[in-house]
mmCIF file with all atom_site columns, C-alpha atoms in Angstrom:
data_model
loop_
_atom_site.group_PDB
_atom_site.id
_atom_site.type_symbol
_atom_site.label_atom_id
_atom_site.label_alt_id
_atom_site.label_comp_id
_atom_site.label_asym_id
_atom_site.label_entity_id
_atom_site.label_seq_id
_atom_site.pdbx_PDB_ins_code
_atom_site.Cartn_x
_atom_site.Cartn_y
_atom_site.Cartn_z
_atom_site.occupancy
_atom_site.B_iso_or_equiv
_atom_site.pdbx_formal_charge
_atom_site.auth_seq_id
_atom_site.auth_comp_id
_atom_site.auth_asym_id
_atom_site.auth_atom_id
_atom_site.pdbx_PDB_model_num
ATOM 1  C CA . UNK A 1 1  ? -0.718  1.954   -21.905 1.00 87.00 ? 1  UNK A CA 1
ATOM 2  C CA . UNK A 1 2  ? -4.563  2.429   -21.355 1.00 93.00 ? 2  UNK A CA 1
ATOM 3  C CA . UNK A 1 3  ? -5.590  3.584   -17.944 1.00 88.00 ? 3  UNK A CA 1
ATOM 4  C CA . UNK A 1 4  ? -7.377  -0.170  -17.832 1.00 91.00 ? 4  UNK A CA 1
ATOM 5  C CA . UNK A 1 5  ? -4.114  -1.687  -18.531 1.00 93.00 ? 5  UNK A CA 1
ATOM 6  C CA . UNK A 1 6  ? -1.982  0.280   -15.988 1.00 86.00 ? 6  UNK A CA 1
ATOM 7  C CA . UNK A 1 7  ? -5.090  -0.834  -13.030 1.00 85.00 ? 7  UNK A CA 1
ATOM 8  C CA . UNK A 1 8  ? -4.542  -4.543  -14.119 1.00 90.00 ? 8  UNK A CA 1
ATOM 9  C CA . UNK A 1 9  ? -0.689  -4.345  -14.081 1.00 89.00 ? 9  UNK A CA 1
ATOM 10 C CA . UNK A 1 10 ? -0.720  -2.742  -10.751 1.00 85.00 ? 10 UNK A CA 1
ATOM 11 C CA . UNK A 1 11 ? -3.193  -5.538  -9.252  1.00 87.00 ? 11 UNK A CA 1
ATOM 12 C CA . UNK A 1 12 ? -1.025  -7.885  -10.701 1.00 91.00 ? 12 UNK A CA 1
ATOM 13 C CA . UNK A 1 13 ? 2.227   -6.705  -9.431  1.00 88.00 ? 13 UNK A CA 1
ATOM 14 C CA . UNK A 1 14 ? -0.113  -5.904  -5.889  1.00 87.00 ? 14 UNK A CA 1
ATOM 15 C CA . UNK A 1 15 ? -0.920  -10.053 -5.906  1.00 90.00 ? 15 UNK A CA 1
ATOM 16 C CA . UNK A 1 16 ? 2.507   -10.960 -6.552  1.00 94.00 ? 16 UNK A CA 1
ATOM 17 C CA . UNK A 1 17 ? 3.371   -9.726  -2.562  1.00 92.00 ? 17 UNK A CA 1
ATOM 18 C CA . UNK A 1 18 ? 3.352   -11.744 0.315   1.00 94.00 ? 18 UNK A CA 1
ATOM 19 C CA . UNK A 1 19 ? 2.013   -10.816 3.648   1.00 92.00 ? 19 UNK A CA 1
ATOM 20 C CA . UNK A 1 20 ? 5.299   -10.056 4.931   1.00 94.00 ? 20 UNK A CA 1
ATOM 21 C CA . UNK A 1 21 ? 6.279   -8.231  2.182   1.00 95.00 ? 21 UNK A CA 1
ATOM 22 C CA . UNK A 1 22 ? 3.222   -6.285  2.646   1.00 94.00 ? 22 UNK A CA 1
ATOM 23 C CA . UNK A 1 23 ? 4.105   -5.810  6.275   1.00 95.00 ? 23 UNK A CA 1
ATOM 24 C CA . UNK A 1 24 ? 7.364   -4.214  5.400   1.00 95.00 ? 24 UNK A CA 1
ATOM 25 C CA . UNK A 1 25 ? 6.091   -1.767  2.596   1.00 95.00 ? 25 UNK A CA 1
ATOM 26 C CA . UNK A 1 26 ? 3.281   -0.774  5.088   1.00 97.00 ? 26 UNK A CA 1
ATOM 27 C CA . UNK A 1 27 ? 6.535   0.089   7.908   1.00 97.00 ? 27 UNK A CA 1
ATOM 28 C CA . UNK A 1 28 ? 8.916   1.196   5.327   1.00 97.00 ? 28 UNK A CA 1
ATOM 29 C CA . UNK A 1 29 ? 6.243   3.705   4.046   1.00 97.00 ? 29 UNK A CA 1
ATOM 30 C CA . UNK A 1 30 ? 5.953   5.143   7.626   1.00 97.00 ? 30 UNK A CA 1
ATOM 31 C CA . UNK A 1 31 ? 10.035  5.432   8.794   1.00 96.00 ? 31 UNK A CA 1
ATOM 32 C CA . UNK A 1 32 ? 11.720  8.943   8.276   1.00 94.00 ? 32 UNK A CA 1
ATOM 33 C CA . UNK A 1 33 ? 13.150  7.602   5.120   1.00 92.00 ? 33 UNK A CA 1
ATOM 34 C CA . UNK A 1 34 ? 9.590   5.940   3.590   1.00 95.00 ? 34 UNK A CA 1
ATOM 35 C CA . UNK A 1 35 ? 7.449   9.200   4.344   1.00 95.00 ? 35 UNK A CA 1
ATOM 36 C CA . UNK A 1 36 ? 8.016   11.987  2.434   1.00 95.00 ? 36 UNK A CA 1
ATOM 37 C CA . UNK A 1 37 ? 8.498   10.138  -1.592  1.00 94.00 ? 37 UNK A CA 1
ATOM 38 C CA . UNK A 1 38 ? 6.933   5.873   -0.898  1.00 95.00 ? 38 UNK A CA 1
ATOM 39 C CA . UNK A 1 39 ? 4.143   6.728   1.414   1.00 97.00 ? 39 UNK A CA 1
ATOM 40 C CA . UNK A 1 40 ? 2.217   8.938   -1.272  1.00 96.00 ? 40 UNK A CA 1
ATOM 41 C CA . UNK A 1 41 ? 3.164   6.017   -3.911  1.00 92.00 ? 41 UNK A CA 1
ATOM 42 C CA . UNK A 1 42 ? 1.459   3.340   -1.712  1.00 94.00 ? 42 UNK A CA 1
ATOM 43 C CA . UNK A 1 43 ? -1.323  5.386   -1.116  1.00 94.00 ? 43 UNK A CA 1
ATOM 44 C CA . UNK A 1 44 ? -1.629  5.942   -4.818  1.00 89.00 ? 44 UNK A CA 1
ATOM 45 C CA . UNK A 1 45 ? -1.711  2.118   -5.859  1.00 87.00 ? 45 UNK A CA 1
ATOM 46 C CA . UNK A 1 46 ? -3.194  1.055   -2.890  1.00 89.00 ? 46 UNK A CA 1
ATOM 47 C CA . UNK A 1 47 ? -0.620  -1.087  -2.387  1.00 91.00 ? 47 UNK A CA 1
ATOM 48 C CA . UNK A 1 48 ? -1.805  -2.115  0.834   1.00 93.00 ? 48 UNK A CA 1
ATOM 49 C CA . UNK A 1 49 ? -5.304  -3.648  -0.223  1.00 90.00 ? 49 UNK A CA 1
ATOM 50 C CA . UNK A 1 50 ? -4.320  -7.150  1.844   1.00 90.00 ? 50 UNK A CA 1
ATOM 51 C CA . UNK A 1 51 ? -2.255  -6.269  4.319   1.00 92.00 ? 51 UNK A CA 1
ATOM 52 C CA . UNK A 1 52 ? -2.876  -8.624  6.976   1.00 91.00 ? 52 UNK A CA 1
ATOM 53 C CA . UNK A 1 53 ? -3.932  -5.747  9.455   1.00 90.00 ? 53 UNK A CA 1
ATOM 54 C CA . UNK A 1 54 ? -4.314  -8.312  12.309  1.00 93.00 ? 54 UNK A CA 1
ATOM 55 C CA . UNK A 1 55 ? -0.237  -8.283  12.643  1.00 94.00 ? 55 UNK A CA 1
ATOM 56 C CA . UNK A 1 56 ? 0.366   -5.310  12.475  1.00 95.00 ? 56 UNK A CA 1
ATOM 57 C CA . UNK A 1 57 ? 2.157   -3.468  15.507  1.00 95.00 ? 57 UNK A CA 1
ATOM 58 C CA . UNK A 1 58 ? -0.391  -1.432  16.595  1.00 96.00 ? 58 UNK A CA 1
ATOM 59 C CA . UNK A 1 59 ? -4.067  -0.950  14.834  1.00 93.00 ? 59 UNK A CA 1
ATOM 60 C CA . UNK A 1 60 ? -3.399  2.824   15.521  1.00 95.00 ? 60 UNK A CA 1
ATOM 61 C CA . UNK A 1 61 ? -0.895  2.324   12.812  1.00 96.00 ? 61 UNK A CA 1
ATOM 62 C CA . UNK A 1 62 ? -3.493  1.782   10.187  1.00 94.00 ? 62 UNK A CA 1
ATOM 63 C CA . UNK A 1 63 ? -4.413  5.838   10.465  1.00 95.00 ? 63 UNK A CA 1
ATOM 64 C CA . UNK A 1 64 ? -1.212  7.074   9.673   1.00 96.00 ? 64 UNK A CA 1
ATOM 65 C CA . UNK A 1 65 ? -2.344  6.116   5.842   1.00 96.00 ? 65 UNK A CA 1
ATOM 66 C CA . UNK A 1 66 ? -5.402  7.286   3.690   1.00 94.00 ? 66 UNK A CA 1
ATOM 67 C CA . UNK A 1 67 ? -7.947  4.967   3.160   1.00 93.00 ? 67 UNK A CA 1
ATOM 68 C CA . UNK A 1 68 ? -7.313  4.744   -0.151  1.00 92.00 ? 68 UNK A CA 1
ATOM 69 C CA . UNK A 1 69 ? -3.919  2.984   0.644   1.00 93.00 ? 69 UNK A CA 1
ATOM 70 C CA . UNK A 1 70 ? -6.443  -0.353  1.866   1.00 92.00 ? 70 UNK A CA 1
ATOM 71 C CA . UNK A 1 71 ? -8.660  0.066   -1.041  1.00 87.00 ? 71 UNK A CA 1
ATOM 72 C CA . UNK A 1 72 ? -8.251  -0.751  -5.123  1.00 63.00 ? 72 UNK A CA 1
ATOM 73 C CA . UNK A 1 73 ? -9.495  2.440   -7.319  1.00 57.00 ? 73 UNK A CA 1
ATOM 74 C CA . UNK A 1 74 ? -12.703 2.155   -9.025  1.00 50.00 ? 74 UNK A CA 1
#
């Protein structure tokens, strides 16, 4: 695959996630079990582009991840 085609299959697998789901990827990606090997793969794909960061825990939660986790590649 073309490094266009892998960007539009991750955006499309990213829109295919609910806010929940979202919610538990952003919290799964934080525990003890999440942090060391899904963390750096969420970051990667910025899976967390729309998390609904008004129901989240804690706002403080938001720094535990790169920016780049919130925000699509260019």
């Amino acid at each position: 695959m073309t490094d266009q085609e892998k960007q539009d299959y991750e955006k499309f697998l990213r829109a295919q996630l609910s806010s929940i789901e979202l919610l538990l990827l952003f919290y799964n990606g934080l525990s003890t079990y999440g942090w060391k090997n899904f963390k750096p793969l969420i970051e990667k794909y910025a899976l967390l582009e729309q998390v609904p960061k008004s129901q989240l825990l804690d706002r403080k939660h938001e720094n535990e991840y790169e920016p780049e986790a919130f925000h699509d590649r260019i």
